[in-house]
mmCIF file of C-alpha atoms and ligand atoms in Angstrom:
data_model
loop_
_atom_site.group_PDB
_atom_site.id
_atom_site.type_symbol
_atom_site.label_atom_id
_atom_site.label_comp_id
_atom_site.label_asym_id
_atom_site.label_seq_id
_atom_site.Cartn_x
_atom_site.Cartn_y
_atom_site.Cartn_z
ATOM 1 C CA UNK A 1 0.000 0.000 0.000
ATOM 2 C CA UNK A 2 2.660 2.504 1.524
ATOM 3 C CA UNK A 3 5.317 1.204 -0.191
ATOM 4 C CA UNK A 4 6.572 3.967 -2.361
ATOM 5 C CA UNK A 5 6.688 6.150 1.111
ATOM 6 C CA UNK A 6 9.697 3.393 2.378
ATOM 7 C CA UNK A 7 11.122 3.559 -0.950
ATOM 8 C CA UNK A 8 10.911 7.147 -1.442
ATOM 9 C CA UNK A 9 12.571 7.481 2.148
ATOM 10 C CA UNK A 10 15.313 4.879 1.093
ATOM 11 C CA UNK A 11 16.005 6.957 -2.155
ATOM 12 C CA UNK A 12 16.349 10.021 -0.166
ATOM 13 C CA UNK A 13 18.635 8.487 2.577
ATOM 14 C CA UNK A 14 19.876 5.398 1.628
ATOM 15 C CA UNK A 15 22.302 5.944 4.937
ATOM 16 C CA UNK A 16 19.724 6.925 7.632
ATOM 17 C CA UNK A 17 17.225 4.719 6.584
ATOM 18 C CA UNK A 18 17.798 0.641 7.803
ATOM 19 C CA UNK A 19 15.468 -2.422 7.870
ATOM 20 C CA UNK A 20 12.039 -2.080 6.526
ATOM 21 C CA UNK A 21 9.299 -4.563 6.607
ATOM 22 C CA UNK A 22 5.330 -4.373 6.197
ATOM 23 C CA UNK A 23 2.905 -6.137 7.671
ATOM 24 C CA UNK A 24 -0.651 -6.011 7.430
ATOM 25 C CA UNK A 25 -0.555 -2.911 5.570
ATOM 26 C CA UNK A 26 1.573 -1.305 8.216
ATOM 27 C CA UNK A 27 5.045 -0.292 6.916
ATOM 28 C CA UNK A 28 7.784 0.527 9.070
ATOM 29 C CA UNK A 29 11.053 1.538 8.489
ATOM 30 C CA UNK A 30 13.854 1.911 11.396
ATOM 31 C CA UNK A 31 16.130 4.760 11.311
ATOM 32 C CA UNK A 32 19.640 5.829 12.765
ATOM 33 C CA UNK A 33 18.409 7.723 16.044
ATOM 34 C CA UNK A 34 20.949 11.170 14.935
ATOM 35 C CA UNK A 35 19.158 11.035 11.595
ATOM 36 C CA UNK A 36 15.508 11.193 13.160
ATOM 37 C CA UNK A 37 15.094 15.171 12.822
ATOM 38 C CA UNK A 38 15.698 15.278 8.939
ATOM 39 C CA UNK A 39 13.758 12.594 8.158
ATOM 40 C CA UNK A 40 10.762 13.520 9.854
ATOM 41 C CA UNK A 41 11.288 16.787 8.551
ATOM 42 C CA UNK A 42 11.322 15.547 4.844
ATOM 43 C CA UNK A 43 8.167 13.434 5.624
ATOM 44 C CA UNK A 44 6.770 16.160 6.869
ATOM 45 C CA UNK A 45 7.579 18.700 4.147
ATOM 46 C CA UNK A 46 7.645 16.305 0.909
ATOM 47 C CA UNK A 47 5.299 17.278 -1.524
ATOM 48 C CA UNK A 48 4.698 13.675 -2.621
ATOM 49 C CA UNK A 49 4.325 12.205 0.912
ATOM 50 C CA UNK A 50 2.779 15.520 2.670
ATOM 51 C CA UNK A 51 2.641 13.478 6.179
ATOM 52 C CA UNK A 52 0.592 16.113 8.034
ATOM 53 C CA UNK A 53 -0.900 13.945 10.826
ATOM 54 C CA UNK A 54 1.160 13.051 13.948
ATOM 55 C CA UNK A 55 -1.153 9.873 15.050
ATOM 56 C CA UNK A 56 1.487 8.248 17.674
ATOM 57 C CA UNK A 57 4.481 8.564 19.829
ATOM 58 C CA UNK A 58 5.609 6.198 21.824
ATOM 59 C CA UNK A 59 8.343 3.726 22.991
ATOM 60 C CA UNK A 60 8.863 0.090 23.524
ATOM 61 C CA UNK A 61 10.796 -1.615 26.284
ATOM 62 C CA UNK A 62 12.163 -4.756 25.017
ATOM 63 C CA UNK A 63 14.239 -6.044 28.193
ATOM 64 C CA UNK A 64 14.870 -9.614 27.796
ATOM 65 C CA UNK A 65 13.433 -10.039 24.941
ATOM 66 C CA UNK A 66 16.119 -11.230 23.256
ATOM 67 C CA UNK A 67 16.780 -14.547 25.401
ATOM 68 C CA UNK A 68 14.245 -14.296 27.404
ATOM 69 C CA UNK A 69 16.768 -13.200 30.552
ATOM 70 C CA UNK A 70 16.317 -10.293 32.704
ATOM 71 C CA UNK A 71 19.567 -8.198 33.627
ATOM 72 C CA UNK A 72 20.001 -9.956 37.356
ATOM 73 C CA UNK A 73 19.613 -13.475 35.880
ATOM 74 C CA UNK A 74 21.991 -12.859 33.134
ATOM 75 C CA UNK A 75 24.458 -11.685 35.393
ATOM 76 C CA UNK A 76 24.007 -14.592 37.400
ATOM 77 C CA UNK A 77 24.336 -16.983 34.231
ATOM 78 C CA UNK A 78 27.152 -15.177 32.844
ATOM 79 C CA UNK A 79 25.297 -14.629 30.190
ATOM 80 C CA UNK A 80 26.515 -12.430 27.138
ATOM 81 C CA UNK A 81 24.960 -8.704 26.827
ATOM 82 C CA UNK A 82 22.085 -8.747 25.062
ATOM 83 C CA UNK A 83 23.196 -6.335 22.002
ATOM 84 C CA UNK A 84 20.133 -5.537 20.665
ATOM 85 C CA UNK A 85 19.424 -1.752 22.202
ATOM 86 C CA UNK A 86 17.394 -2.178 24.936
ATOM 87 C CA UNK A 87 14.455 0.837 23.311
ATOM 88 C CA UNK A 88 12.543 1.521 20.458
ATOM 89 C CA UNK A 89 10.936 4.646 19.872
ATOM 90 C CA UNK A 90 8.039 4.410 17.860
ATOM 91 C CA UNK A 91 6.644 7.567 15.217
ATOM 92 C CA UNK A 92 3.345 7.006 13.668
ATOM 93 C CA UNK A 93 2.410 9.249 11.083
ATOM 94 C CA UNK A 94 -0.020 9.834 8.967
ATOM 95 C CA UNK A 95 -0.848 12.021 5.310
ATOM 96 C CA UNK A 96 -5.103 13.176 5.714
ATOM 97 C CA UNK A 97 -4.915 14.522 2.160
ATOM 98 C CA UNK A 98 -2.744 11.794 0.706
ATOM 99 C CA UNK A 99 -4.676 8.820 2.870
ATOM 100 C CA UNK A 100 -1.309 6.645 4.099
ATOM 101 C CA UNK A 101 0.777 5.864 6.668
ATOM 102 C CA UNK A 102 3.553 4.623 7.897
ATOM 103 C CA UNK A 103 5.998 3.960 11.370
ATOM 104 C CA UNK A 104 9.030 4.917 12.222
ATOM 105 C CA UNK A 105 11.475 3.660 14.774
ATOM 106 C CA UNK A 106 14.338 3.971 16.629
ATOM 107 C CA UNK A 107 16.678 2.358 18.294
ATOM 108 C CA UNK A 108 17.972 3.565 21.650
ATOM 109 C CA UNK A 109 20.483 2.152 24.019
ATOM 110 C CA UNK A 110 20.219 1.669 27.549
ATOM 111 C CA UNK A 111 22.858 3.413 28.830
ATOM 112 C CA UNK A 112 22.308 6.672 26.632
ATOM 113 C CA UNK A 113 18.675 6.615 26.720
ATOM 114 C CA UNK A 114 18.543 9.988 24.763
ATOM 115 C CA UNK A 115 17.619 11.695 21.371
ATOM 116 C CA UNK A 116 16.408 14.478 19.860
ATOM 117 C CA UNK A 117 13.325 16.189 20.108
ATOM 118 C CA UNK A 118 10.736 16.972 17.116
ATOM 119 C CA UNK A 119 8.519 18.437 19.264
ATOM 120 C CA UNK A 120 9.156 21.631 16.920
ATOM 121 C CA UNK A 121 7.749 19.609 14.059
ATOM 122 C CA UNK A 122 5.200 18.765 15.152
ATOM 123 C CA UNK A 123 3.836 20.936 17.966
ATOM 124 C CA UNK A 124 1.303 18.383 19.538
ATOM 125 C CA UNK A 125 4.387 15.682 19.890
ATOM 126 C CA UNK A 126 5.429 18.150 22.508
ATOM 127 C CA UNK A 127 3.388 16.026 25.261
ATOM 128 C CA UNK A 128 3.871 13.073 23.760
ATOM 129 C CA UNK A 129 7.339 13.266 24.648
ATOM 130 C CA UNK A 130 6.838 13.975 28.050
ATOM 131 C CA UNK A 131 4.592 11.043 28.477
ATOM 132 C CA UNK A 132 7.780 8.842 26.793
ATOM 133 C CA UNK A 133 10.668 10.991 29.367
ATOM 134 C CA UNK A 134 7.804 9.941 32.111
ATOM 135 C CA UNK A 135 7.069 6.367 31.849
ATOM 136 C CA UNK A 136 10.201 5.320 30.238
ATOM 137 C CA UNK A 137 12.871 7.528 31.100
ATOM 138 C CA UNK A 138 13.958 8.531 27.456
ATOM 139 C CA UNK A 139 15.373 12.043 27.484
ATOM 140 C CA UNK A 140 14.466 14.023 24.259
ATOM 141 C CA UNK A 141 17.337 16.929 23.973
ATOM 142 C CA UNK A 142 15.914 19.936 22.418
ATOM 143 C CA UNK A 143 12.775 19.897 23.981
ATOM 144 C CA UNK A 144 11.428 22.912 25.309
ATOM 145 C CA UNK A 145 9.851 21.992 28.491
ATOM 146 C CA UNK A 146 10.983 18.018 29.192
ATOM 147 C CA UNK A 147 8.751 17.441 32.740
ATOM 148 C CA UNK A 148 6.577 14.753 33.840
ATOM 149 C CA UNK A 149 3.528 14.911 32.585
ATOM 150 C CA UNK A 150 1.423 12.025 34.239
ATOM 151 C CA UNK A 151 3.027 11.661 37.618
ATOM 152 C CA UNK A 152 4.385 13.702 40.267
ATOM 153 C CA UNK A 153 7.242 15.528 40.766
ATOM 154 C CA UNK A 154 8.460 13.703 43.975
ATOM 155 C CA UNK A 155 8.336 10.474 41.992
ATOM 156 C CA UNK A 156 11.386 7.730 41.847
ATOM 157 C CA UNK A 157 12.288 6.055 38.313
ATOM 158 C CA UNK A 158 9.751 5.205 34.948
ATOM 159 C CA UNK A 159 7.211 2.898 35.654
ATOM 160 C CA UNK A 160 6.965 1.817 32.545
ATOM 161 C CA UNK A 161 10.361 -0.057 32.080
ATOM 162 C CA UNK A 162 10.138 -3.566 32.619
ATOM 163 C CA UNK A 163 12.931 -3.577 35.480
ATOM 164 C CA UNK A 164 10.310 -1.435 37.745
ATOM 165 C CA UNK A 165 9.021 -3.685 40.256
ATOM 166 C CA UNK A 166 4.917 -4.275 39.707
ATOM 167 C CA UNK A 167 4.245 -3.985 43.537
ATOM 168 C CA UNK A 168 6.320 -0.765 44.220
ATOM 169 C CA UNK A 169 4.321 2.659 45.393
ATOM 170 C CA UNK A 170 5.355 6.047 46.099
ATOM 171 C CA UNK A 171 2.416 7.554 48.264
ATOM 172 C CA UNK A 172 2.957 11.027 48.325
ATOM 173 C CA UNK A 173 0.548 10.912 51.689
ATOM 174 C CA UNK A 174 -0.415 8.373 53.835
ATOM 175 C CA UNK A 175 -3.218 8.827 57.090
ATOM 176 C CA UNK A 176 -1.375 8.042 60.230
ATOM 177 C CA UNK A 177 -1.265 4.071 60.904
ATOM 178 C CA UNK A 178 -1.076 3.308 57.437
ATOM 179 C CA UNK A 179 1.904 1.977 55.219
ATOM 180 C CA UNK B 1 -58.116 12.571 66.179
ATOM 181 C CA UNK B 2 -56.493 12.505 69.558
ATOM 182 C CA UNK B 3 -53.478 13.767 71.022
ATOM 183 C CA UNK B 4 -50.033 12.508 69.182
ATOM 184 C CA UNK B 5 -47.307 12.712 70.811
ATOM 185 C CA UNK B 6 -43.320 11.349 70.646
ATOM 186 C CA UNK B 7 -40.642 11.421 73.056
ATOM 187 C CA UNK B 8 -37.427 10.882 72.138
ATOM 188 C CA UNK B 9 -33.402 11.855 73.688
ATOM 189 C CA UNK B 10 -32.553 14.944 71.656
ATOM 190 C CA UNK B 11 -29.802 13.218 70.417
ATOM 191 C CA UNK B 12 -31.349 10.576 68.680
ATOM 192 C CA UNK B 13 -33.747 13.261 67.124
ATOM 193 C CA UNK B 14 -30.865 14.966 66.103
ATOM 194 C CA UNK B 15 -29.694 11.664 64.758
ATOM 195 C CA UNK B 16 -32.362 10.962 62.923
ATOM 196 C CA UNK B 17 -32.930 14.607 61.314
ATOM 197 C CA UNK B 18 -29.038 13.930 60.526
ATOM 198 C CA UNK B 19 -29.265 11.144 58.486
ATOM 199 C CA UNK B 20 -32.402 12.239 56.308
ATOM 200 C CA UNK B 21 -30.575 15.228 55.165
ATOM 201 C CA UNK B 22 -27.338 14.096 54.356
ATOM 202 C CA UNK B 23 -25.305 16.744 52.227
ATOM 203 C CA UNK B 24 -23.374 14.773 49.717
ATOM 204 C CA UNK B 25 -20.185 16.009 47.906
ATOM 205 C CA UNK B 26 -19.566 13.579 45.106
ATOM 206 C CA UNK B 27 -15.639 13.242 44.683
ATOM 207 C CA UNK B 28 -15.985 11.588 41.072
ATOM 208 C CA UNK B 29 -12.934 10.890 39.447
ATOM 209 C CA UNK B 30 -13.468 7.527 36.959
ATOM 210 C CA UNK B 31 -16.545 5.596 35.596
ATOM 211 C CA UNK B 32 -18.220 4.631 38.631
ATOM 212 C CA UNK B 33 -19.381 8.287 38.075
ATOM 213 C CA UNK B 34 -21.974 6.735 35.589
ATOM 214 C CA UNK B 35 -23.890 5.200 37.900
ATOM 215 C CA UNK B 36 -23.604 7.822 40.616
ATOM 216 C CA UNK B 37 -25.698 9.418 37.826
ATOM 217 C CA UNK B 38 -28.340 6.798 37.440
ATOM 218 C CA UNK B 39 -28.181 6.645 41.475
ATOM 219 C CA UNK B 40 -29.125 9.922 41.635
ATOM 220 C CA UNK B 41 -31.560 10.328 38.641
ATOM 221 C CA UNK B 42 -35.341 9.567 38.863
ATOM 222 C CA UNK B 43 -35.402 6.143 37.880
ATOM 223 C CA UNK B 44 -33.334 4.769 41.560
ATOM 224 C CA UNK B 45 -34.133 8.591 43.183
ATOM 225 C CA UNK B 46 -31.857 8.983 46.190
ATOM 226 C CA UNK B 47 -33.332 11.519 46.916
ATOM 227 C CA UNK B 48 -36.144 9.112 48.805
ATOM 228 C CA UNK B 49 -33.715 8.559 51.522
ATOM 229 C CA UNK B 50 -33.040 12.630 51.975
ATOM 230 C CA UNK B 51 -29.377 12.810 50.008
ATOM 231 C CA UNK B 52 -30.812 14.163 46.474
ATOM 232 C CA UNK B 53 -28.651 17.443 46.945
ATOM 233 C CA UNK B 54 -25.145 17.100 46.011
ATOM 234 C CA UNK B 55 -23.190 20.335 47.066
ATOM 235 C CA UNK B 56 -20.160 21.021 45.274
ATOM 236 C CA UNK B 57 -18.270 22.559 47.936
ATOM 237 C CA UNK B 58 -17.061 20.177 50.084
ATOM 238 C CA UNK B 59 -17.888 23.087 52.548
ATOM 239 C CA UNK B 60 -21.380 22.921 52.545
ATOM 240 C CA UNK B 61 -21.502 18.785 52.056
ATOM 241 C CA UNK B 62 -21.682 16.516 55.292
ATOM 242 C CA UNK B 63 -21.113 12.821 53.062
ATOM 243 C CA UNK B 64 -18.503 12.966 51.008
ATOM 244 C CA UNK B 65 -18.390 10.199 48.392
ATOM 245 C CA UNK B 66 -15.583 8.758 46.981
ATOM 246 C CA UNK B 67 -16.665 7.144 43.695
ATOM 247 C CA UNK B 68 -14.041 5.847 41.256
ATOM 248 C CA UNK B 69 -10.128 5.210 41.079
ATOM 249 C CA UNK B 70 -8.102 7.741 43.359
ATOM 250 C CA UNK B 71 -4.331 8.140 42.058
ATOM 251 C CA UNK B 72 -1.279 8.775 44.450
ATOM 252 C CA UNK B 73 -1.541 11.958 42.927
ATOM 253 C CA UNK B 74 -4.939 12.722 44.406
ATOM 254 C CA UNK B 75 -3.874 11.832 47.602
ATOM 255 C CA UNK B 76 -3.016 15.356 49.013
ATOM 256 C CA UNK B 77 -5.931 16.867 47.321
ATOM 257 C CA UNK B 78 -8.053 14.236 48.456
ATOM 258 C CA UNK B 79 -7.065 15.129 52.242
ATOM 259 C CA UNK B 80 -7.287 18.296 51.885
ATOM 260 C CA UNK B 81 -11.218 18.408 50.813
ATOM 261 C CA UNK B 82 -11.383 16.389 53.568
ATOM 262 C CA UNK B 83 -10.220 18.571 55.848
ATOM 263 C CA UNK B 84 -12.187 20.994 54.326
ATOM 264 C CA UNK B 85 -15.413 19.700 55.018
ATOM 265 C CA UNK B 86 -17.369 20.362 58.307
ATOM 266 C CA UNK B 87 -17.886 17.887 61.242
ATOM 267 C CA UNK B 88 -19.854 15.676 61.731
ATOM 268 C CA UNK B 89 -18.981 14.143 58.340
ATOM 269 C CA UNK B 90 -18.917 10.597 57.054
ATOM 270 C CA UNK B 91 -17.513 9.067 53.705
ATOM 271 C CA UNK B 92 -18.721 6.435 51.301
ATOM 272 C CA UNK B 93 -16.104 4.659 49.115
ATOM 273 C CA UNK B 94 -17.974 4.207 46.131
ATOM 274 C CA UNK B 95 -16.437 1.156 43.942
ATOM 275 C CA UNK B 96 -13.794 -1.584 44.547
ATOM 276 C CA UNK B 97 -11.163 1.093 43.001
ATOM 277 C CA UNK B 98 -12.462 3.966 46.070
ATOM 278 C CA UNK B 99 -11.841 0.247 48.503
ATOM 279 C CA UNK B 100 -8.901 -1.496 47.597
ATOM 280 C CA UNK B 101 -7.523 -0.087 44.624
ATOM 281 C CA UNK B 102 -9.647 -2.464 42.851
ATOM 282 C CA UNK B 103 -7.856 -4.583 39.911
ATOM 283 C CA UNK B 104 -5.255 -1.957 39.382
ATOM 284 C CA UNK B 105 -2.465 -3.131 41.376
ATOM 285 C CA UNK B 106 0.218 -0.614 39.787
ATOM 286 C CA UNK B 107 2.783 2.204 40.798
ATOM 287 C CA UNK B 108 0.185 5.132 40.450
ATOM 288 C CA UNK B 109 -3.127 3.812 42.165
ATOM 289 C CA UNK B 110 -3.742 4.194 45.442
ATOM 290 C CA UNK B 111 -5.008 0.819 47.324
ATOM 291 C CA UNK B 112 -7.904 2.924 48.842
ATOM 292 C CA UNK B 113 -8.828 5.826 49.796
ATOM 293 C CA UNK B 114 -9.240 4.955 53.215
ATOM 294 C CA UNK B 115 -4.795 5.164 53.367
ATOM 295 C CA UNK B 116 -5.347 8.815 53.272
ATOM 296 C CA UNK B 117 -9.490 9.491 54.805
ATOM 297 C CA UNK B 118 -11.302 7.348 57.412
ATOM 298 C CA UNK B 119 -14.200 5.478 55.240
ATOM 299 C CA UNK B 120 -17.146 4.614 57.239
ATOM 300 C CA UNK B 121 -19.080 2.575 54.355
ATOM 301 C CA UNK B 122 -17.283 0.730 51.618
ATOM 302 C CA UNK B 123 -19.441 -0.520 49.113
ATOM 303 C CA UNK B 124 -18.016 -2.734 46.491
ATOM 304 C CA UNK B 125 -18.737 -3.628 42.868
ATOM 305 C CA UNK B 126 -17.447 -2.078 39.587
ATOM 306 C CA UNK B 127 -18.988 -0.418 39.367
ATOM 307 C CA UNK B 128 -21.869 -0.952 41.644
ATOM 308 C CA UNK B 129 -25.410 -0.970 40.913
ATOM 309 C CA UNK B 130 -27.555 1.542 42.058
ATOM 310 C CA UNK B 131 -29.265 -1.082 44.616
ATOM 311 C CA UNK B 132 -26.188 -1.479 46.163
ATOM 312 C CA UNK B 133 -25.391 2.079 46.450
ATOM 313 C CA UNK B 134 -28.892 2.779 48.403
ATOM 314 C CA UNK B 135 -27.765 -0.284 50.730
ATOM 315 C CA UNK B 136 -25.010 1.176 51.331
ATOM 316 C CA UNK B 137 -26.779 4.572 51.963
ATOM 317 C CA UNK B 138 -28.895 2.989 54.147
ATOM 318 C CA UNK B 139 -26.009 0.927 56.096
ATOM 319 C CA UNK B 140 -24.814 4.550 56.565
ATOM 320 C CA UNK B 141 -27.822 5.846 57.490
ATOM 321 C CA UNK B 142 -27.824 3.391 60.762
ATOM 322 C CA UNK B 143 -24.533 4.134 61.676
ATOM 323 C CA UNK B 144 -25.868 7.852 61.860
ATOM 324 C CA UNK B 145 -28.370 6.707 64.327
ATOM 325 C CA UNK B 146 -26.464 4.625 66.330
ATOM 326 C CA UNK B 147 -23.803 7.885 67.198
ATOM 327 C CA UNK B 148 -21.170 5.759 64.918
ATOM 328 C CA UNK B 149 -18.713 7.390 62.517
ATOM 329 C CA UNK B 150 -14.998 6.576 62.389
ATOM 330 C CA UNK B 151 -14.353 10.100 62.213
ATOM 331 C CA UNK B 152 -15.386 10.600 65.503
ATOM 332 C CA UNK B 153 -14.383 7.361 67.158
ATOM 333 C CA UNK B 154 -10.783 8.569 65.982
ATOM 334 C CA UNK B 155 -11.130 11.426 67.674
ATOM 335 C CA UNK B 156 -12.641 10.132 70.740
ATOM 336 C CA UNK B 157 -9.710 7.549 70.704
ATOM 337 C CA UNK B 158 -6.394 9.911 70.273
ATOM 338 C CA UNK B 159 -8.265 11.700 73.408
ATOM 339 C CA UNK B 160 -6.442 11.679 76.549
HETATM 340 S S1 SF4 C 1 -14.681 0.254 40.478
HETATM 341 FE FE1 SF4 C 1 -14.839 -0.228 38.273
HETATM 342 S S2 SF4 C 1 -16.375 1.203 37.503
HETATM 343 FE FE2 SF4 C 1 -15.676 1.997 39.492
HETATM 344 S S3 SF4 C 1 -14.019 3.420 39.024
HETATM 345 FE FE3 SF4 C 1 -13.102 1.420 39.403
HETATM 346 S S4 SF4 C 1 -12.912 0.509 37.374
HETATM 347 FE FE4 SF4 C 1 -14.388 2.179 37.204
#
């Protein structure tokens, strides 16, 4: 359906742009995280692909996906490092006059969980980044105003990550008696 | 047509003028809102057992009602309405979400809103139907009578 968007994005950076695949009419392409700006930019601004329509941001957390280990029981094993980065960071977007779409993502290591910000493309991505830098702890440089947007200041860590413990709470009050 | 007549203790009158005219300040916050609506429409009609007038200032409200999920996040504001409201007061947690936390066991729910607020009826379901929520009422309405609310037993109990 979208293919002639991957293509079109291959032909324009045949450097930035890496594996693509489609699957139920849902083509995705992965690009080099320092490349992210310009090609959202040229998706934005082609003529041909007019992308107007920021649908999605969001991110995946694929700890231990890989072999199925978390980071303490790999450790224990002496298990290799998984390689794969640990996060994806997913674009959707979407053309209303031109009818298709297609997803972009990122890779993004663990231990520089960071890249930049296209909040200035696309203004309403602005909060959609925050929710990302609040649940998962990715740090978007260049963005104007990079707080928490769901939880509370005082708060510890991203509770989305799959290394936060399910049970853990951080009561901000508590009546006297209570834990 | 004779002479009528009632004695009573003027507590108990007070008691029972109390608990027909209960103030309620709805604290809605998730879906369980729904059927504080049908609760309080015509069709179920709270307002048979004297609690059709919800005031929104918690100010002016003697029942506050906790229906739906309350967040960590809530949990100061929560207090403070609380403490905002004047005694005597009671509180209904509306839903298994206002009780336990219901089936969201995660990092931003509270596990009810009875870790920040004294409860004094916790009526479960999720949401609950209206039937329930006029038993509950009505539990509440008993404990009014009987001098019982476990805002005032906690006082009572800190007292030297
Ligand atoms: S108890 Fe059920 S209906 Fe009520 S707020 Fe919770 S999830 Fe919603």
């Amino acid at each position: 359906m979208s293919q002639r968007i991957l293509d079109r994005m291959k032909e324009r950076f045949p450097d930035a742009v890496g594996d693509t695949h489609a699957q139920h009419g849902n083509e995705t392409a992965f690009v080099a995280r320092e490349r992210i700006v310009e090609v959202l930019a040229f998706l934005r601004d082609d003529p041909e692909l007019e992308m107007n329509y920021p649908s999605d941001l969001t991110c995946v957390d694929l700890l231990g996906l890989g072999d199925g280990l978390g980071e303490l029981q790999r450790e224990q094993q002496g298990a290799p490092q998984d390689d794969k980065p640990r996060f994806e960071v997913v674009y959707h977007l979407y053309s209303v006059t031109k009818k298709h779409r297609v997803r972009i993502k990122c890779r993004v290591p663990e231990d520089d969980p960071t890249i930049a910000s296209v909040a200035h493309l696309y203004p309403s991505w602005n909060w959609f980044e925050r929710e990302v830098w609040d649940m998962y702890g990715i740090r978007f440089v260049g963005h104007p105003d990079l707080r928490r947007i769901f939880l509370y200041e005082q708060f510890v860590g991203h509770p989305l990550r799959k290394d936060y413990p399910k049970e853990k709470r951080q009561p901000l009050i508590r009546r006297e008696g209570m834990v | 047509m004779g002479l009528e007549f009632t004695t009573s203790r003027a507590a108990d009158a007070i008691a029972w003028a109390r608990k027909f005219s209960l103030f309620s300040y709805p604290f809605v916050t998730a879906c369980c809102g729904m059927e504080f609506m049908s609760t309080a429409a015509p069709k179920y009609d709270i307002a048979r057992f004297g609690a059709e007038f919800p005031r929104f200032s918690p100010r002016q409200a003697d029942l506050m009602l906790i229906v739906g999920t309350v967040t960590e996040k809530m949990g100061p504001i929560l207090s403070r309405v609380y403490a905002q409201m004047c005694e005597p007061k009671w509180v209904i947690a509306f839903g298994v979400c206002a009780c336990t936390g219901g089936f969201y066991q995660n990092y931003g729910t509270m596990p009810g809103c009875d870790q920040v607020i004294p409860v004094d009826v916790y009526i479960p379901g999720c949401p609950p139907r209206p039937e329930q929520v006029l038993d509950g009422l009505m539990l509440l309405q008993e404990k009014i009578q009987k001098h019982q609310s476990n805002y005032q037993l906690r006082v009572l109990s800190d007292a030297p």
